[in-house]
Amino acid sequence: VLSSGGVRVFFGSEARDLDPLRRYRAEQPRVDVALLPIDGARIMGHQLVMTAREAVDAARILGAQVLVPIHYSVKSIPLLLQTPSSEADLRLLAERTPDLRVVFLKTGEKWYCDLAARDARSTA
């Protein structure tokens, strides 16, 4: 968890399981922003990172107001790497989760967040 200007950001680069997040949250204050993988990447059936559904659940566990997805541009490689979850899956979930703002960023895009004003915007 990184903190700056009163904003707490959880970076879960290779996050997969929810239990460690539950343990973390039981001992620590909520975060404002969660950066989490969403593609559910699996190598030969072994799950490496969380799916879009699990990322939404993780953001809720952490108390985040904003979810910034990562790990969703990798393409499946038949018989080796599967990516069963996608940006489209997260967009559908976001429509059903109005209390969680999902911010998709393009490579190199800056994002400015003012949670006090409930304003978030990105610039190319």
mmCIF file of the C-alpha atoms, coordinates in Angstrom:
data_MODEL
# 
_entry.id   MODEL 
# 
loop_
_atom_site.group_PDB 
_atom_site.id 
_atom_site.type_symbol 
_atom_site.label_atom_id 
_atom_site.label_alt_id 
_atom_site.label_comp_id 
_atom_site.label_asym_id 
_atom_site.label_entity_id 
_atom_site.label_seq_id 
_atom_site.pdbx_PDB_ins_code 
_atom_site.Cartn_x 
_atom_site.Cartn_y 
_atom_site.Cartn_z 
_atom_site.occupancy 
_atom_site.B_iso_or_equiv 
_atom_site.pdbx_formal_charge 
_atom_site.auth_seq_id 
_atom_site.auth_comp_id 
_atom_site.auth_asym_id 
_atom_site.auth_atom_id 
_atom_site.pdbx_PDB_model_num 
ATOM 1   C CA . VAL A 1 1   ? 0.000   0.000   0.000   1.00 0.00 ? 1   VAL A CA 1 
ATOM 2   C CA . LEU A 1 2   ? 1.311   3.392   -1.034  1.00 0.00 ? 2   LEU A CA 1 
ATOM 3   C CA . SER A 1 3   ? 0.057   6.596   0.514   1.00 0.00 ? 3   SER A CA 1 
ATOM 4   C CA . SER A 1 4   ? 0.374   10.171  -0.699  1.00 0.00 ? 4   SER A CA 1 
ATOM 5   C CA . GLY A 1 5   ? -1.660  13.257  -0.031  1.00 0.00 ? 5   GLY A CA 1 
ATOM 6   C CA . GLY A 1 6   ? -4.059  11.275  2.132   1.00 0.00 ? 6   GLY A CA 1 
ATOM 7   C CA . VAL A 1 7   ? -4.852  8.784   -0.652  1.00 0.00 ? 7   VAL A CA 1 
ATOM 8   C CA . ARG A 1 8   ? -4.066  5.112   0.055   1.00 0.00 ? 8   ARG A CA 1 
ATOM 9   C CA . VAL A 1 9   ? -3.354  2.958   -3.005  1.00 0.00 ? 9   VAL A CA 1 
ATOM 10  C CA . PHE A 1 10  ? -3.147  -0.842  -2.964  1.00 0.00 ? 10  PHE A CA 1 
ATOM 11  C CA . PHE A 1 11  ? -1.027  -2.298  -5.771  1.00 0.00 ? 11  PHE A CA 1 
ATOM 12  C CA . GLY A 1 12  ? -1.783  -5.988  -6.204  1.00 0.00 ? 12  GLY A CA 1 
ATOM 13  C CA . SER A 1 13  ? 0.356   -6.780  -9.220  1.00 0.00 ? 13  SER A CA 1 
ATOM 14  C CA . GLU A 1 14  ? 0.114   -10.562 -9.004  1.00 0.00 ? 14  GLU A CA 1 
ATOM 15  C CA . ALA A 1 15  ? -2.810  -10.813 -6.579  1.00 0.00 ? 15  ALA A CA 1 
ATOM 16  C CA . ARG A 1 16  ? -4.761  -14.042 -6.781  1.00 0.00 ? 16  ARG A CA 1 
ATOM 17  C CA . ASP A 1 17  ? -6.328  -14.974 -3.462  1.00 0.00 ? 17  ASP A CA 1 
ATOM 18  C CA . LEU A 1 18  ? -8.791  -12.990 -1.382  1.00 0.00 ? 18  LEU A CA 1 
ATOM 19  C CA . ASP A 1 19  ? -7.863  -14.379 2.045   1.00 0.00 ? 19  ASP A CA 1 
ATOM 20  C CA . PRO A 1 20  ? -4.581  -12.416 2.360   1.00 0.00 ? 20  PRO A CA 1 
ATOM 21  C CA . LEU A 1 21  ? -6.541  -9.262  1.504   1.00 0.00 ? 21  LEU A CA 1 
ATOM 22  C CA . ARG A 1 22  ? -9.103  -10.059 4.187   1.00 0.00 ? 22  ARG A CA 1 
ATOM 23  C CA . ARG A 1 23  ? -6.280  -10.515 6.727   1.00 0.00 ? 23  ARG A CA 1 
ATOM 24  C CA . TYR A 1 24  ? -4.647  -7.269  5.615   1.00 0.00 ? 24  TYR A CA 1 
ATOM 25  C CA . ARG A 1 25  ? -7.930  -5.362  5.902   1.00 0.00 ? 25  ARG A CA 1 
ATOM 26  C CA . ALA A 1 26  ? -8.657  -6.785  9.345   1.00 0.00 ? 26  ALA A CA 1 
ATOM 27  C CA . GLU A 1 27  ? -5.510  -5.048  10.621  1.00 0.00 ? 27  GLU A CA 1 
ATOM 28  C CA . GLN A 1 28  ? -5.220  -1.972  8.389   1.00 0.00 ? 28  GLN A CA 1 
ATOM 29  C CA . PRO A 1 29  ? -7.404  0.973   7.341   1.00 0.00 ? 29  PRO A CA 1 
ATOM 30  C CA . ARG A 1 30  ? -9.273  0.822   4.061   1.00 0.00 ? 30  ARG A CA 1 
ATOM 31  C CA . VAL A 1 31  ? -7.590  1.889   0.844   1.00 0.00 ? 31  VAL A CA 1 
ATOM 32  C CA . ASP A 1 32  ? -8.969  4.437   -1.596  1.00 0.00 ? 32  ASP A CA 1 
ATOM 33  C CA . VAL A 1 33  ? -7.699  2.951   -4.862  1.00 0.00 ? 33  VAL A CA 1 
ATOM 34  C CA . ALA A 1 34  ? -6.977  -0.674  -5.766  1.00 0.00 ? 34  ALA A CA 1 
ATOM 35  C CA . LEU A 1 35  ? -4.835  -1.632  -8.763  1.00 0.00 ? 35  LEU A CA 1 
ATOM 36  C CA . LEU A 1 36  ? -5.626  -5.277  -9.442  1.00 0.00 ? 36  LEU A CA 1 
ATOM 37  C CA . PRO A 1 37  ? -5.216  -7.868  -12.207 1.00 0.00 ? 37  PRO A CA 1 
ATOM 38  C CA . ILE A 1 38  ? -8.417  -8.966  -13.940 1.00 0.00 ? 38  ILE A CA 1 
ATOM 39  C CA . ASP A 1 39  ? -7.605  -11.510 -16.666 1.00 0.00 ? 39  ASP A CA 1 
ATOM 40  C CA . GLY A 1 40  ? -7.532  -14.606 -14.432 1.00 0.00 ? 40  GLY A CA 1 
ATOM 41  C CA . ALA A 1 41  ? -4.434  -15.856 -16.263 1.00 0.00 ? 41  ALA A CA 1 
ATOM 42  C CA . ARG A 1 42  ? -3.888  -19.591 -15.989 1.00 0.00 ? 42  ARG A CA 1 
ATOM 43  C CA . ILE A 1 43  ? -0.911  -21.630 -17.087 1.00 0.00 ? 43  ILE A CA 1 
ATOM 44  C CA . MET A 1 44  ? -1.849  -25.216 -17.820 1.00 0.00 ? 44  MET A CA 1 
ATOM 45  C CA . GLY A 1 45  ? -4.910  -24.793 -15.590 1.00 0.00 ? 45  GLY A CA 1 
ATOM 46  C CA . HIS A 1 46  ? -3.079  -23.223 -12.617 1.00 0.00 ? 46  HIS A CA 1 
ATOM 47  C CA . GLN A 1 47  ? -4.537  -19.781 -11.838 1.00 0.00 ? 47  GLN A CA 1 
ATOM 48  C CA . LEU A 1 48  ? -1.899  -17.054 -11.578 1.00 0.00 ? 48  LEU A CA 1 
ATOM 49  C CA . VAL A 1 49  ? -3.933  -13.878 -10.966 1.00 0.00 ? 49  VAL A CA 1 
ATOM 50  C CA . MET A 1 50  ? -7.508  -12.955 -10.121 1.00 0.00 ? 50  MET A CA 1 
ATOM 51  C CA . THR A 1 51  ? -10.426 -12.585 -12.508 1.00 0.00 ? 51  THR A CA 1 
ATOM 52  C CA . ALA A 1 52  ? -12.554 -9.465  -12.986 1.00 0.00 ? 52  ALA A CA 1 
ATOM 53  C CA . ARG A 1 53  ? -15.133 -10.803 -10.486 1.00 0.00 ? 53  ARG A CA 1 
ATOM 54  C CA . GLU A 1 54  ? -12.415 -11.510 -7.927  1.00 0.00 ? 54  GLU A CA 1 
ATOM 55  C CA . ALA A 1 55  ? -10.898 -8.048  -8.485  1.00 0.00 ? 55  ALA A CA 1 
ATOM 56  C CA . VAL A 1 56  ? -14.268 -6.409  -7.744  1.00 0.00 ? 56  VAL A CA 1 
ATOM 57  C CA . ASP A 1 57  ? -14.575 -8.565  -4.614  1.00 0.00 ? 57  ASP A CA 1 
ATOM 58  C CA . ALA A 1 58  ? -11.005 -7.649  -3.619  1.00 0.00 ? 58  ALA A CA 1 
ATOM 59  C CA . ALA A 1 59  ? -11.666 -3.931  -4.088  1.00 0.00 ? 59  ALA A CA 1 
ATOM 60  C CA . ARG A 1 60  ? -14.720 -4.218  -1.841  1.00 0.00 ? 60  ARG A CA 1 
ATOM 61  C CA . ILE A 1 61  ? -12.757 -6.162  0.792   1.00 0.00 ? 61  ILE A CA 1 
ATOM 62  C CA . LEU A 1 62  ? -10.089 -3.454  0.766   1.00 0.00 ? 62  LEU A CA 1 
ATOM 63  C CA . GLY A 1 63  ? -12.739 -0.721  1.013   1.00 0.00 ? 63  GLY A CA 1 
ATOM 64  C CA . ALA A 1 64  ? -11.604 0.920   -2.232  1.00 0.00 ? 64  ALA A CA 1 
ATOM 65  C CA . GLN A 1 65  ? -13.732 3.528   -3.984  1.00 0.00 ? 65  GLN A CA 1 
ATOM 66  C CA . VAL A 1 66  ? -11.780 3.100   -7.228  1.00 0.00 ? 66  VAL A CA 1 
ATOM 67  C CA . LEU A 1 67  ? -10.537 0.015   -9.088  1.00 0.00 ? 67  LEU A CA 1 
ATOM 68  C CA . VAL A 1 68  ? -7.836  0.436   -11.723 1.00 0.00 ? 68  VAL A CA 1 
ATOM 69  C CA . PRO A 1 69  ? -7.520  -2.854  -13.632 1.00 0.00 ? 69  PRO A CA 1 
ATOM 70  C CA . ILE A 1 70  ? -4.194  -4.275  -14.785 1.00 0.00 ? 70  ILE A CA 1 
ATOM 71  C CA . HIS A 1 71  ? -3.255  -7.509  -16.586 1.00 0.00 ? 71  HIS A CA 1 
ATOM 72  C CA . TYR A 1 72  ? -5.972  -7.539  -19.203 1.00 0.00 ? 72  TYR A CA 1 
ATOM 73  C CA . SER A 1 73  ? -4.202  -7.238  -22.544 1.00 0.00 ? 73  SER A CA 1 
ATOM 74  C CA . VAL A 1 74  ? -2.466  -10.631 -22.512 1.00 0.00 ? 74  VAL A CA 1 
ATOM 75  C CA . LYS A 1 75  ? -3.858  -12.990 -25.136 1.00 0.00 ? 75  LYS A CA 1 
ATOM 76  C CA . SER A 1 76  ? -4.465  -16.688 -24.583 1.00 0.00 ? 76  SER A CA 1 
ATOM 77  C CA . ILE A 1 77  ? -2.033  -19.228 -26.051 1.00 0.00 ? 77  ILE A CA 1 
ATOM 78  C CA . PRO A 1 78  ? -3.867  -22.515 -26.741 1.00 0.00 ? 78  PRO A CA 1 
ATOM 79  C CA . LEU A 1 79  ? -2.850  -25.372 -24.415 1.00 0.00 ? 79  LEU A CA 1 
ATOM 80  C CA . LEU A 1 80  ? -0.463  -23.138 -22.457 1.00 0.00 ? 80  LEU A CA 1 
ATOM 81  C CA . LEU A 1 81  ? -1.919  -19.820 -21.269 1.00 0.00 ? 81  LEU A CA 1 
ATOM 82  C CA . GLN A 1 82  ? -5.602  -19.085 -20.768 1.00 0.00 ? 82  GLN A CA 1 
ATOM 83  C CA . THR A 1 83  ? -7.048  -15.672 -19.930 1.00 0.00 ? 83  THR A CA 1 
ATOM 84  C CA . PRO A 1 84  ? -10.691 -16.419 -19.069 1.00 0.00 ? 84  PRO A CA 1 
ATOM 85  C CA . SER A 1 85  ? -11.580 -12.931 -17.854 1.00 0.00 ? 85  SER A CA 1 
ATOM 86  C CA . SER A 1 86  ? -11.444 -9.661  -19.763 1.00 0.00 ? 86  SER A CA 1 
ATOM 87  C CA . GLU A 1 87  ? -11.987 -5.927  -19.867 1.00 0.00 ? 87  GLU A CA 1 
ATOM 88  C CA . ALA A 1 88  ? -15.505 -6.610  -21.170 1.00 0.00 ? 88  ALA A CA 1 
ATOM 89  C CA . ASP A 1 89  ? -16.239 -8.769  -18.111 1.00 0.00 ? 89  ASP A CA 1 
ATOM 90  C CA . LEU A 1 90  ? -15.141 -5.969  -15.792 1.00 0.00 ? 90  LEU A CA 1 
ATOM 91  C CA . ARG A 1 91  ? -17.176 -3.379  -17.690 1.00 0.00 ? 91  ARG A CA 1 
ATOM 92  C CA . LEU A 1 92  ? -20.313 -5.513  -17.190 1.00 0.00 ? 92  LEU A CA 1 
ATOM 93  C CA . LEU A 1 93  ? -19.555 -5.936  -13.512 1.00 0.00 ? 93  LEU A CA 1 
ATOM 94  C CA . ALA A 1 94  ? -18.892 -2.197  -13.130 1.00 0.00 ? 94  ALA A CA 1 
ATOM 95  C CA . GLU A 1 95  ? -22.353 -1.407  -14.461 1.00 0.00 ? 95  GLU A CA 1 
ATOM 96  C CA . ARG A 1 96  ? -23.790 -3.514  -11.630 1.00 0.00 ? 96  ARG A CA 1 
ATOM 97  C CA . THR A 1 97  ? -21.465 -2.051  -8.982  1.00 0.00 ? 97  THR A CA 1 
ATOM 98  C CA . PRO A 1 98  ? -22.289 1.663   -8.745  1.00 0.00 ? 98  PRO A CA 1 
ATOM 99  C CA . ASP A 1 99  ? -20.374 2.130   -5.470  1.00 0.00 ? 99  ASP A CA 1 
ATOM 100 C CA . LEU A 1 100 ? -17.091 1.207   -7.172  1.00 0.00 ? 100 LEU A CA 1 
ATOM 101 C CA . ARG A 1 101 ? -15.643 3.440   -9.872  1.00 0.00 ? 101 ARG A CA 1 
ATOM 102 C CA . VAL A 1 102 ? -13.594 1.524   -12.454 1.00 0.00 ? 102 VAL A CA 1 
ATOM 103 C CA . VAL A 1 103 ? -10.909 3.525   -14.245 1.00 0.00 ? 103 VAL A CA 1 
ATOM 104 C CA . PHE A 1 104 ? -9.360  2.005   -17.377 1.00 0.00 ? 104 PHE A CA 1 
ATOM 105 C CA . LEU A 1 105 ? -6.050  3.637   -18.279 1.00 0.00 ? 105 LEU A CA 1 
ATOM 106 C CA . LYS A 1 106 ? -4.220  3.426   -21.570 1.00 0.00 ? 106 LYS A CA 1 
ATOM 107 C CA . THR A 1 107 ? -0.461  2.921   -21.548 1.00 0.00 ? 107 THR A CA 1 
ATOM 108 C CA . GLY A 1 108 ? 1.215   6.181   -20.554 1.00 0.00 ? 108 GLY A CA 1 
ATOM 109 C CA . GLU A 1 109 ? -2.047  7.859   -19.588 1.00 0.00 ? 109 GLU A CA 1 
ATOM 110 C CA . LYS A 1 110 ? -1.990  10.029  -16.458 1.00 0.00 ? 110 LYS A CA 1 
ATOM 111 C CA . TRP A 1 111 ? -4.799  9.801   -13.959 1.00 0.00 ? 111 TRP A CA 1 
ATOM 112 C CA . TYR A 1 112 ? -5.670  12.461  -11.415 1.00 0.00 ? 112 TYR A CA 1 
ATOM 113 C CA . CYS A 1 113 ? -7.780  11.529  -8.448  1.00 0.00 ? 113 CYS A CA 1 
ATOM 114 C CA . ASP A 1 114 ? -9.455  13.861  -5.988  1.00 0.00 ? 114 ASP A CA 1 
ATOM 115 C CA . LEU A 1 115 ? -11.470 11.541  -3.790  1.00 0.00 ? 115 LEU A CA 1 
ATOM 116 C CA . ALA A 1 116 ? -12.538 14.353  -1.480  1.00 0.00 ? 116 ALA A CA 1 
ATOM 117 C CA . ALA A 1 117 ? -14.377 15.938  -4.393  1.00 0.00 ? 117 ALA A CA 1 
ATOM 118 C CA . ARG A 1 118 ? -15.351 12.498  -5.758  1.00 0.00 ? 118 ARG A CA 1 
ATOM 119 C CA . ASP A 1 119 ? -13.755 13.550  -9.020  1.00 0.00 ? 119 ASP A CA 1 
ATOM 120 C CA . ALA A 1 120 ? -11.472 11.411  -11.125 1.00 0.00 ? 120 ALA A CA 1 
ATOM 121 C CA . ARG A 1 121 ? -10.246 12.244  -14.573 1.00 0.00 ? 121 ARG A CA 1 
ATOM 122 C CA . SER A 1 122 ? -7.606  10.970  -16.918 1.00 0.00 ? 122 SER A CA 1 
ATOM 123 C CA . THR A 1 123 ? -5.607  12.733  -19.585 1.00 0.00 ? 123 THR A CA 1 
ATOM 124 C CA . ALA A 1 124 ? -3.747  11.314  -22.543 1.00 0.00 ? 124 ALA A CA 1 
# 
